[in-house]
C-alpha cells in the first residue's frame, strides 16, 4: 500500500501543474478503495467452553443476545469454523473456531481441519490452565509462519472467587500475578519460550489486558491491513483511540484528492468549489463510526460501563445524526472564505503544496475533513472519559504500563 501511494506522489506535483488532477485522483481512488476494503481474517481458537464465542462477540461490539452474535453456552457450542463479519466493517471477519481436542477436532488434526492458512493471525483462548493441546496448537501455528496471541479468559470469575474465599487478604494484583505466573510456567514447560499471556474479562473489556492486546495486534498486523483493524477494534482505551485518530489523519489528503478529482460537481452556493459531496459525507460519517460515535456504539458503551446514556450522549458536541448534504455545503462555504490563507499554509507541506496549487477546492475540502475529524476526535475523548468516569482503571487505560 505504501509503495502505491509513493509512486503516485512522484507524479502529483507534475500532474497538478499540468491541470491533470483527475488522472492522479483516479489512481488514488483505487488505493483508497483497497485501504478501506482490504480483507482481514482473525481466528479465535482455544479450549472448549473457554469463552471463544463471547470474545468473538465482544471484539465486534456485540453482546451474546444481540442479532448476528455468535452462539454461546456453558458447553462447546461451535461445531464448525464459523465466520462472523464485523457489523460495521464486513471486510473484517472474526472466525469462531471449534475447541481443540474434541472428537470432531482432535489435536493432531486440528490445524488441517480449520484451514490455518486463511487467517491473518489467531487468538488462543483458555479459561483455565494452558494445556498440552493448546501448546501444541501454538507450536503448529508458529511452524506455519502465523502470529498468535495467548489470552486467559474469565479473570473476573477468578477475582470474585478469590475475594469470596479470602475477603481480608484479597489482593487483585496478587491474583493477577499468580494467574500470569501459572500460565507462563505451564507454557514454558511445554517448550514455548517467553510466552506473553493477556488476561481478559469478556464482559468488562476495559479491565485487565484487553487494551494491551489491542495495541499488540495493531503493532504487529501487516501494515496495509492496520487501518482496517484499527477501524474495527472497540474504542475503549486512549492509546487505541489515538492510533485510530493518527491513521485517519494520515489519509485526509488522499480522501480530499479523490473527492476533488473523481466525479466532482460544483457545490451549490459555494463559488469556485467543486467536489464529490457523497465522498465527503461518507468520509465524515466514517470518522464518527470508526471512533465509536454512532448511536449503536454509544448505547452499547453505556450498557457496558453502567453509565447513564444521557451522560454519554451529553459528551458529544458534533452531529448526532447522519451527516447531511446541507451541513457539508455549509461547512464548505465557511472553508472557502478562508481558502486562500489555508492554501498558503498547505504550500509549505510536501504533497499537499502540490495539491493546493490545483485551486481552492482541495484547500476547502481538506479543511472541512480536518476540522470534522478534529471534532470527532475530541468527542471520542470526551465520551471515553465520561464512560470510565467512575472506573479506577481509567488511568491505566490512558497510559498502559507493563
Short mmCIF file of C-alpha atoms in Angstrom, two decimals:
data_model
loop_
_atom_site.label_atom_id
_atom_site.label_comp_id
_atom_site.label_asym_id
_atom_site.label_seq_id
_atom_site.Cartn_x
_atom_site.Cartn_y
_atom_site.Cartn_z
CA UNK A 1 0.00 0.00 0.00
CA UNK A 2 2.75 2.43 0.95
CA UNK A 3 4.57 1.81 -2.32
CA UNK A 4 1.43 2.56 -4.35
CA UNK A 5 0.97 5.90 -2.63
CA UNK A 6 4.65 6.78 -3.01
CA UNK A 7 4.59 6.07 -6.74
CA UNK A 8 1.55 8.31 -7.12
CA UNK A 9 3.19 11.06 -5.12
CA UNK A 10 6.07 11.29 -7.57
CA UNK A 11 3.78 12.49 -10.36
CA UNK A 12 1.43 14.52 -8.18
CA UNK A 13 3.08 17.92 -8.49
CA UNK A 14 3.67 17.46 -12.20
CA UNK A 15 0.04 16.42 -12.80
CA UNK A 16 -1.35 19.35 -10.84
CA UNK A 17 0.86 21.83 -12.67
CA UNK A 18 -0.45 20.36 -15.95
CA UNK A 19 -4.04 20.63 -14.73
CA UNK A 20 -4.40 16.84 -14.73
CA UNK A 21 -5.56 16.22 -11.15
CA UNK A 22 -8.36 13.85 -12.31
CA UNK A 23 -5.79 11.41 -13.74
CA UNK A 24 -3.91 11.20 -10.44
CA UNK A 25 -7.13 11.12 -8.43
CA UNK A 26 -8.40 8.16 -10.43
CA UNK A 27 -5.30 6.17 -9.49
CA UNK A 28 -5.54 7.23 -5.87
CA UNK A 29 -9.19 6.19 -5.79
CA UNK A 30 -8.09 2.59 -6.30
CA UNK A 31 -5.61 2.97 -3.45
CA UNK A 32 -8.29 4.42 -1.17
CA UNK A 33 -10.74 1.65 -2.09
CA UNK A 34 -8.15 -1.01 -1.29
CA UNK A 35 -7.29 0.68 2.01
CA UNK A 36 -10.94 0.81 3.10
CA UNK A 37 -11.93 -2.66 1.88
CA UNK A 38 -8.89 -4.89 2.46
CA UNK A 39 -9.94 -8.21 3.96
CA UNK A 40 -8.75 -9.18 7.43
CA UNK A 41 -9.41 -12.65 8.88
CA UNK A 42 -8.88 -13.27 12.61
CA UNK A 43 -9.25 -16.77 14.06
CA UNK A 44 -10.45 -17.25 17.66
CA UNK A 45 -9.48 -20.67 18.95
CA UNK A 46 -8.70 -22.46 22.20
CA UNK A 47 -10.19 -24.88 24.68
CA UNK A 48 -13.82 -25.95 24.82
CA UNK A 49 -16.07 -23.70 26.89
CA UNK A 50 -13.33 -21.11 27.30
CA UNK A 51 -15.36 -18.12 26.12
CA UNK A 52 -14.22 -18.07 22.49
CA UNK A 53 -17.67 -17.19 21.15
CA UNK A 54 -18.18 -14.48 23.75
CA UNK A 55 -14.84 -12.99 22.68
CA UNK A 56 -15.96 -13.10 19.03
CA UNK A 57 -19.00 -11.06 20.05
CA UNK A 58 -17.14 -8.66 22.33
CA UNK A 59 -14.46 -7.73 19.80
CA UNK A 60 -17.25 -6.95 17.31
CA UNK A 61 -19.01 -4.73 19.85
CA UNK A 62 -21.90 -7.14 20.38
CA UNK A 63 -23.48 -8.82 23.37
CA UNK A 64 -24.28 -12.54 23.42
CA UNK A 65 -28.00 -11.82 22.87
CA UNK A 66 -27.59 -9.31 20.05
CA UNK A 67 -28.71 -10.18 16.50
CA UNK A 68 -25.91 -11.78 14.44
CA UNK A 69 -23.93 -12.68 17.59
CA UNK A 70 -22.02 -15.94 17.85
CA UNK A 71 -23.86 -18.68 19.74
CA UNK A 72 -22.59 -19.04 23.33
CA UNK A 73 -23.16 -21.52 26.14
CA UNK A 74 -21.58 -23.31 29.09
CA UNK A 75 -20.52 -26.20 26.83
CA UNK A 76 -18.84 -26.22 23.43
CA UNK A 77 -21.28 -24.61 21.00
CA UNK A 78 -19.10 -24.30 17.89
CA UNK A 79 -19.14 -27.42 15.74
CA UNK A 80 -17.57 -25.95 12.59
CA UNK A 81 -15.44 -22.89 11.80
CA UNK A 82 -17.93 -20.01 11.60
CA UNK A 83 -17.13 -16.61 10.01
CA UNK A 84 -18.70 -13.54 11.63
CA UNK A 85 -18.26 -10.28 9.70
CA UNK A 86 -17.85 -7.15 11.79
CA UNK A 87 -21.25 -5.38 11.83
CA UNK A 88 -19.78 -2.05 10.70
CA UNK A 89 -16.79 -3.30 8.71
CA UNK A 90 -17.80 -6.50 6.88
CA UNK A 91 -14.33 -6.83 5.34
CA UNK A 92 -13.06 -7.71 8.84
CA UNK A 93 -14.03 -11.33 9.55
CA UNK A 94 -13.81 -12.83 13.05
CA UNK A 95 -13.81 -16.64 12.91
CA UNK A 96 -15.27 -18.65 15.77
CA UNK A 97 -13.32 -21.93 15.68
CA UNK A 98 -14.27 -25.21 17.39
CA UNK A 99 -12.49 -26.12 20.59
CA UNK A 100 -9.33 -28.14 20.16
CA UNK A 101 -9.33 -31.74 21.37
CA UNK A 102 -13.00 -32.57 20.72
CA UNK A 103 -13.85 -35.82 18.88
CA UNK A 104 -14.62 -33.84 15.72
CA UNK A 105 -11.45 -31.73 16.01
CA UNK A 106 -8.68 -33.84 17.60
CA UNK A 107 -5.47 -32.03 18.46
CA UNK A 108 -3.33 -33.91 15.92
CA UNK A 109 -5.57 -32.89 13.01
CA UNK A 110 -6.84 -29.55 14.25
CA UNK A 111 -4.77 -27.19 12.10
CA UNK A 112 -5.62 -29.06 8.90
CA UNK A 113 -9.33 -29.11 9.77
CA UNK A 114 -9.62 -25.36 10.46
CA UNK A 115 -7.52 -24.36 7.40
CA UNK A 116 -4.98 -22.23 9.24
CA UNK A 117 -3.69 -20.54 6.08
CA UNK A 118 -6.77 -18.34 5.68
CA UNK A 119 -6.15 -16.37 8.89
CA UNK A 120 -4.02 -13.24 9.24
CA UNK A 121 -3.48 -14.11 12.92
CA UNK A 122 -5.15 -16.08 15.71
CA UNK A 123 -6.14 -15.55 19.33
CA UNK A 124 -5.85 -18.62 21.60
CA UNK A 125 -8.32 -18.51 24.48
CA UNK A 126 -8.12 -20.55 27.68
CA UNK A 127 -10.30 -20.11 30.76
CA UNK A 128 -8.09 -22.28 32.97
CA UNK A 129 -4.53 -23.55 32.84
CA UNK A 130 -3.00 -23.83 29.39
CA UNK A 131 -2.98 -27.46 28.32
CA UNK A 132 -0.57 -29.53 26.27
CA UNK A 133 -3.07 -29.41 23.38
CA UNK A 134 -3.06 -25.60 23.39
CA UNK A 135 0.74 -25.52 23.50
CA UNK A 136 0.82 -27.97 20.58
CA UNK A 137 -1.58 -25.71 18.71
CA UNK A 138 0.68 -22.71 19.34
CA UNK A 139 3.75 -24.55 18.06
CA UNK A 140 1.87 -25.61 14.93
CA UNK A 141 0.79 -22.02 14.26
CA UNK A 142 4.39 -20.83 14.61
CA UNK A 143 5.65 -23.55 12.27
CA UNK A 144 3.32 -22.27 9.58
CA UNK A 145 4.58 -18.72 9.99
CA UNK A 146 1.44 -17.30 11.56
CA UNK A 147 1.16 -14.97 14.54
CA UNK A 148 -0.98 -15.74 17.60
CA UNK A 149 -1.85 -14.28 21.00
CA UNK A 150 -2.40 -16.24 24.21
CA UNK A 151 -5.34 -14.98 26.25
CA UNK A 152 -6.55 -16.16 29.65
CA UNK A 153 -10.29 -15.53 29.91
CA UNK A 154 -12.77 -15.35 32.81
CA UNK A 155 -10.34 -13.49 35.06
CA UNK A 156 -13.34 -11.71 36.59
CA UNK A 157 -14.62 -15.12 37.78
CA UNK A 158 -11.25 -15.86 39.41
CA UNK A 159 -11.31 -12.45 41.08
CA UNK A 160 -14.79 -12.99 42.52
CA UNK A 161 -13.89 -16.45 43.81
CA UNK A 162 -10.66 -15.25 45.42
CA UNK A 163 -12.40 -12.27 47.02
CA UNK A 164 -15.07 -14.59 48.42
CA UNK A 165 -12.57 -17.08 49.85
CA UNK A 166 -10.12 -14.53 51.27
CA UNK A 167 -12.03 -11.29 51.90
CA UNK A 168 -9.49 -9.93 54.40
CA UNK A 169 -6.30 -10.69 52.49
CA UNK A 170 -7.64 -10.33 48.94
CA UNK A 171 -5.31 -8.51 46.53
CA UNK A 172 -6.31 -8.04 42.90
CA UNK A 173 -2.72 -7.51 41.83
CA UNK A 174 -1.70 -10.61 43.74
CA UNK A 175 -4.32 -12.74 41.95
CA UNK A 176 -3.30 -11.33 38.56
CA UNK A 177 0.36 -12.08 39.25
CA UNK A 178 -0.50 -15.61 40.32
CA UNK A 179 -2.51 -16.26 37.14
CA UNK A 180 0.24 -14.82 34.92
CA UNK A 181 2.93 -16.91 36.58
CA UNK A 182 0.88 -20.11 36.34
CA UNK A 183 0.26 -19.53 32.63
CA UNK A 184 3.91 -18.74 31.99
CA UNK A 185 5.20 -21.80 33.82
CA UNK A 186 2.83 -24.20 32.09
CA UNK A 187 3.58 -22.86 28.63
CA UNK A 188 7.33 -22.84 29.21
CA UNK A 189 7.09 -26.44 30.45
CA UNK A 190 5.60 -27.27 27.04
CA UNK A 191 8.60 -25.73 25.26
CA UNK A 192 7.28 -22.24 24.49
CA UNK A 193 9.89 -19.58 25.21
CA UNK A 194 8.95 -16.33 26.97
CA UNK A 195 5.19 -16.68 26.39
CA UNK A 196 3.13 -13.50 26.59
CA UNK A 197 -0.35 -14.01 28.07
CA UNK A 198 -3.12 -11.40 28.11
CA UNK A 199 -5.61 -11.60 30.97
CA UNK A 200 -9.20 -10.79 29.97
CA UNK A 201 -12.75 -10.41 31.18
CA UNK A 202 -15.04 -10.83 28.18
CA UNK A 203 -17.78 -8.83 29.92
CA UNK A 204 -15.52 -5.95 31.03
CA UNK A 205 -13.12 -5.41 28.16
CA UNK A 206 -11.83 -2.18 29.69
CA UNK A 207 -10.29 -4.11 32.59
CA UNK A 208 -7.08 -6.11 32.74
CA UNK A 209 -5.11 -6.64 29.50
CA UNK A 210 -7.52 -6.17 26.60
CA UNK A 211 -6.12 -2.74 25.76
CA UNK A 212 -2.59 -4.18 25.70
CA UNK A 213 -3.83 -6.97 23.42
CA UNK A 214 -5.35 -4.39 21.06
CA UNK A 215 -2.08 -2.47 20.91
CA UNK A 216 -0.04 -5.61 20.19
CA UNK A 217 -2.37 -6.70 17.40
CA UNK A 218 -2.28 -3.24 15.79
CA UNK A 219 1.51 -3.02 16.04
CA UNK A 220 2.15 -6.45 14.55
CA UNK A 221 -0.51 -6.79 11.83
CA UNK A 222 0.61 -6.27 8.23
CA UNK A 223 0.91 -2.54 7.56
CA UNK A 224 -1.62 -2.45 4.69
CA UNK A 225 -4.24 -4.07 6.98
CA UNK A 226 -3.58 -1.90 10.04
CA UNK A 227 -6.15 0.74 9.08
CA UNK A 228 -8.87 -1.93 8.75
CA UNK A 229 -8.02 -3.48 12.12
CA UNK A 230 -7.92 -0.11 13.87
CA UNK A 231 -11.31 0.88 12.48
CA UNK A 232 -12.91 -2.35 13.69
CA UNK A 233 -11.46 -2.50 17.23
CA UNK A 234 -13.55 -1.23 20.15
CA UNK A 235 -12.57 2.33 21.15
CA UNK A 236 -12.21 1.64 24.87
CA UNK A 237 -8.69 2.92 25.53
CA UNK A 238 -6.95 6.22 24.90
CA UNK A 239 -3.92 4.63 23.15
CA UNK A 240 -6.13 2.84 20.60
CA UNK A 241 -8.23 5.98 20.17
CA UNK A 242 -5.06 7.97 19.47
CA UNK A 243 -3.86 5.38 16.94
CA UNK A 244 -7.23 5.47 15.17
CA UNK A 245 -7.03 9.27 15.03
CA UNK A 246 -3.49 9.20 13.62
CA UNK A 247 -4.47 6.68 10.94
CA UNK A 248 -7.45 8.76 9.86
CA UNK A 249 -5.38 11.97 9.82
CA UNK A 250 -2.77 10.38 7.57
CA UNK A 251 -5.38 9.73 4.90
CA UNK A 252 -7.15 13.11 4.83
CA UNK A 253 -5.12 14.26 1.82
CA UNK A 254 -5.97 11.03 -0.01
CA UNK A 255 -9.72 11.42 0.60
CA UNK A 256 -9.61 15.11 -0.35
CA UNK A 257 -7.77 14.38 -3.60
CA UNK A 258 -10.29 11.73 -4.62
CA UNK A 259 -13.24 13.93 -3.60
CA UNK A 260 -11.94 16.80 -5.75
CA UNK A 261 -10.66 14.78 -8.69
CA UNK A 262 -13.21 11.97 -9.25
CA UNK A 263 -16.67 12.98 -10.47
CA UNK A 264 -16.63 16.46 -8.91
CA UNK A 265 -19.64 18.75 -9.25
CA UNK A 266 -19.96 22.46 -8.46
CA UNK A 267 -21.09 22.89 -4.88
CA UNK A 268 -24.35 24.85 -4.90
CA UNK A 269 -23.93 28.31 -3.44
CA UNK A 270 -20.17 27.96 -2.93
CA UNK A 271 -18.15 29.86 -5.51
CA UNK A 272 -15.19 28.12 -7.23
CA UNK A 273 -15.53 24.89 -5.22
CA UNK A 274 -16.30 21.58 -6.94
CA UNK A 275 -16.13 18.15 -5.33
CA UNK A 276 -17.90 14.85 -4.83
CA UNK A 277 -20.23 15.61 -1.92
CA UNK A 278 -21.12 11.93 -1.48
CA UNK A 279 -17.46 11.10 -0.82
CA UNK A 280 -17.23 13.86 1.78
CA UNK A 281 -20.41 12.78 3.55
CA UNK A 282 -19.28 9.16 3.56
CA UNK A 283 -15.86 10.03 4.98
CA UNK A 284 -17.21 12.35 7.69
CA UNK A 285 -19.70 9.70 8.81
CA UNK A 286 -16.89 7.15 8.66
CA UNK A 287 -14.78 9.21 11.09
CA UNK A 288 -17.51 9.15 13.71
CA UNK A 289 -18.30 5.49 13.14
CA UNK A 290 -14.64 4.44 13.46
CA UNK A 291 -14.26 6.44 16.68
CA UNK A 292 -17.36 4.86 18.24
CA UNK A 293 -19.65 7.89 17.97
CA UNK A 294 -22.52 6.29 16.05
CA UNK A 295 -25.70 5.74 18.05
CA UNK A 296 -25.37 1.96 18.34
CA UNK A 297 -21.83 2.21 19.70
CA UNK A 298 -22.77 4.88 22.24
CA UNK A 299 -25.74 2.85 23.50
CA UNK A 300 -23.56 -0.26 23.80
CA UNK A 301 -20.84 1.68 25.65
CA UNK A 302 -23.38 2.97 28.17
CA UNK A 303 -24.60 -0.58 28.76
CA UNK A 304 -21.08 -1.97 29.16
CA UNK A 305 -19.87 0.71 31.58
CA UNK A 306 -23.09 1.25 33.53
CA UNK A 307 -23.07 4.98 32.77
CA UNK A 308 -26.45 6.64 32.08
CA UNK A 309 -26.94 7.02 28.33
CA UNK A 310 -27.79 10.71 28.63
CA UNK A 311 -24.38 11.32 30.24
CA UNK A 312 -22.63 9.56 27.36
CA UNK A 313 -24.66 11.47 24.76
CA UNK A 314 -24.03 14.73 26.61
CA UNK A 315 -20.29 14.36 25.98
CA UNK A 316 -20.86 14.57 22.21
CA UNK A 317 -20.68 18.02 20.60
CA UNK A 318 -20.64 17.01 16.93
CA UNK A 319 -23.59 15.81 14.82
CA UNK A 320 -25.63 13.07 16.49
CA UNK A 321 -27.50 12.18 13.30
CA UNK A 322 -26.30 11.37 9.79
CA UNK A 323 -24.11 13.99 8.14
CA UNK A 324 -26.34 15.82 5.68
CA UNK A 325 -25.63 17.44 2.32
CA UNK A 326 -26.82 20.79 3.73
CA UNK A 327 -24.30 20.56 6.59
CA UNK A 328 -21.41 19.74 4.26
CA UNK A 329 -22.32 22.56 1.86
CA UNK A 330 -22.45 25.00 4.77
CA UNK A 331 -19.03 23.84 6.03
CA UNK A 332 -17.54 24.14 2.54
CA UNK A 333 -18.93 27.68 2.29
CA UNK A 334 -17.22 28.61 5.54
CA UNK A 335 -13.96 26.93 4.48
CA UNK A 336 -13.95 28.61 1.06
CA UNK A 337 -13.89 32.04 2.68
CA UNK A 338 -10.59 31.10 4.34
CA UNK A 339 -9.33 29.05 1.40
CA UNK A 340 -6.64 31.48 0.26
CA UNK A 341 -4.97 31.68 3.68
CA UNK A 342 -5.29 27.91 4.15
CA UNK A 343 -3.78 27.31 0.69
CA UNK A 344 -0.73 29.34 1.71
CA UNK A 345 -0.41 27.10 4.77
CA UNK A 346 -0.60 23.94 2.63
CA UNK A 347 2.01 25.20 0.16
CA UNK A 348 4.68 24.58 2.79
CA UNK A 349 3.71 20.91 3.22
CA UNK A 350 5.13 18.24 0.87
CA UNK A 351 2.46 16.68 -1.40
CA UNK A 352 -0.24 18.99 -0.03
CA UNK A 353 1.51 22.02 -1.51
CA UNK A 354 1.28 20.49 -4.98
CA UNK A 355 -2.41 19.75 -4.49
CA UNK A 356 -3.10 23.23 -3.16
CA UNK A 357 -1.92 24.71 -6.47
CA UNK A 358 -4.87 22.99 -8.22
CA UNK A 359 -7.36 25.55 -6.90
CA UNK A 360 -9.34 26.33 -3.78
CA UNK A 361 -11.46 23.18 -3.98
CA UNK A 362 -8.76 20.99 -2.45
CA UNK A 363 -7.99 23.53 0.27
CA UNK A 364 -11.68 23.85 1.19
CA UNK A 365 -12.33 20.11 1.17
CA UNK A 366 -9.16 19.32 3.11
CA UNK A 367 -10.05 21.95 5.72
CA UNK A 368 -13.59 20.55 6.15
CA UNK A 369 -12.29 17.00 6.55
CA UNK A 370 -9.60 18.02 9.02
CA UNK A 371 -11.98 20.12 11.11
CA UNK A 372 -14.63 17.39 11.13
CA UNK A 373 -12.09 14.79 12.22
CA UNK A 374 -10.77 17.09 14.96
CA UNK A 375 -14.31 17.50 16.32
CA UNK A 376 -14.89 13.73 16.19
CA UNK A 377 -11.61 13.01 17.99
CA UNK A 378 -12.45 15.49 20.74
CA UNK A 379 -15.92 13.95 21.11
CA UNK A 380 -14.47 10.44 21.30
CA UNK A 381 -12.04 11.50 24.01
CA UNK A 382 -14.84 13.11 25.99
CA UNK A 383 -17.06 10.05 25.62
CA UNK A 384 -14.26 7.75 26.78
CA UNK A 385 -13.59 9.92 29.83
CA UNK A 386 -17.31 10.02 30.68
CA UNK A 387 -17.74 6.27 30.20
CA UNK A 388 -14.95 5.45 32.64
CA UNK A 389 -15.61 8.36 34.99
CA UNK A 390 -16.20 6.05 37.97
CA UNK A 391 -13.64 3.45 36.93
CA UNK A 392 -10.39 3.44 38.87
CA UNK A 393 -8.73 1.65 35.95
CA UNK A 394 -9.14 4.62 33.59
CA UNK A 395 -5.67 6.00 34.28
CA UNK A 396 -4.27 2.64 33.18
CA UNK A 397 -6.37 2.84 30.03
CA UNK A 398 -4.79 6.17 29.20
CA UNK A 399 -1.20 5.10 29.81
CA UNK A 400 -0.85 1.31 30.00
CA UNK A 401 2.41 0.29 31.56
CA UNK A 402 3.70 -3.21 31.74
#
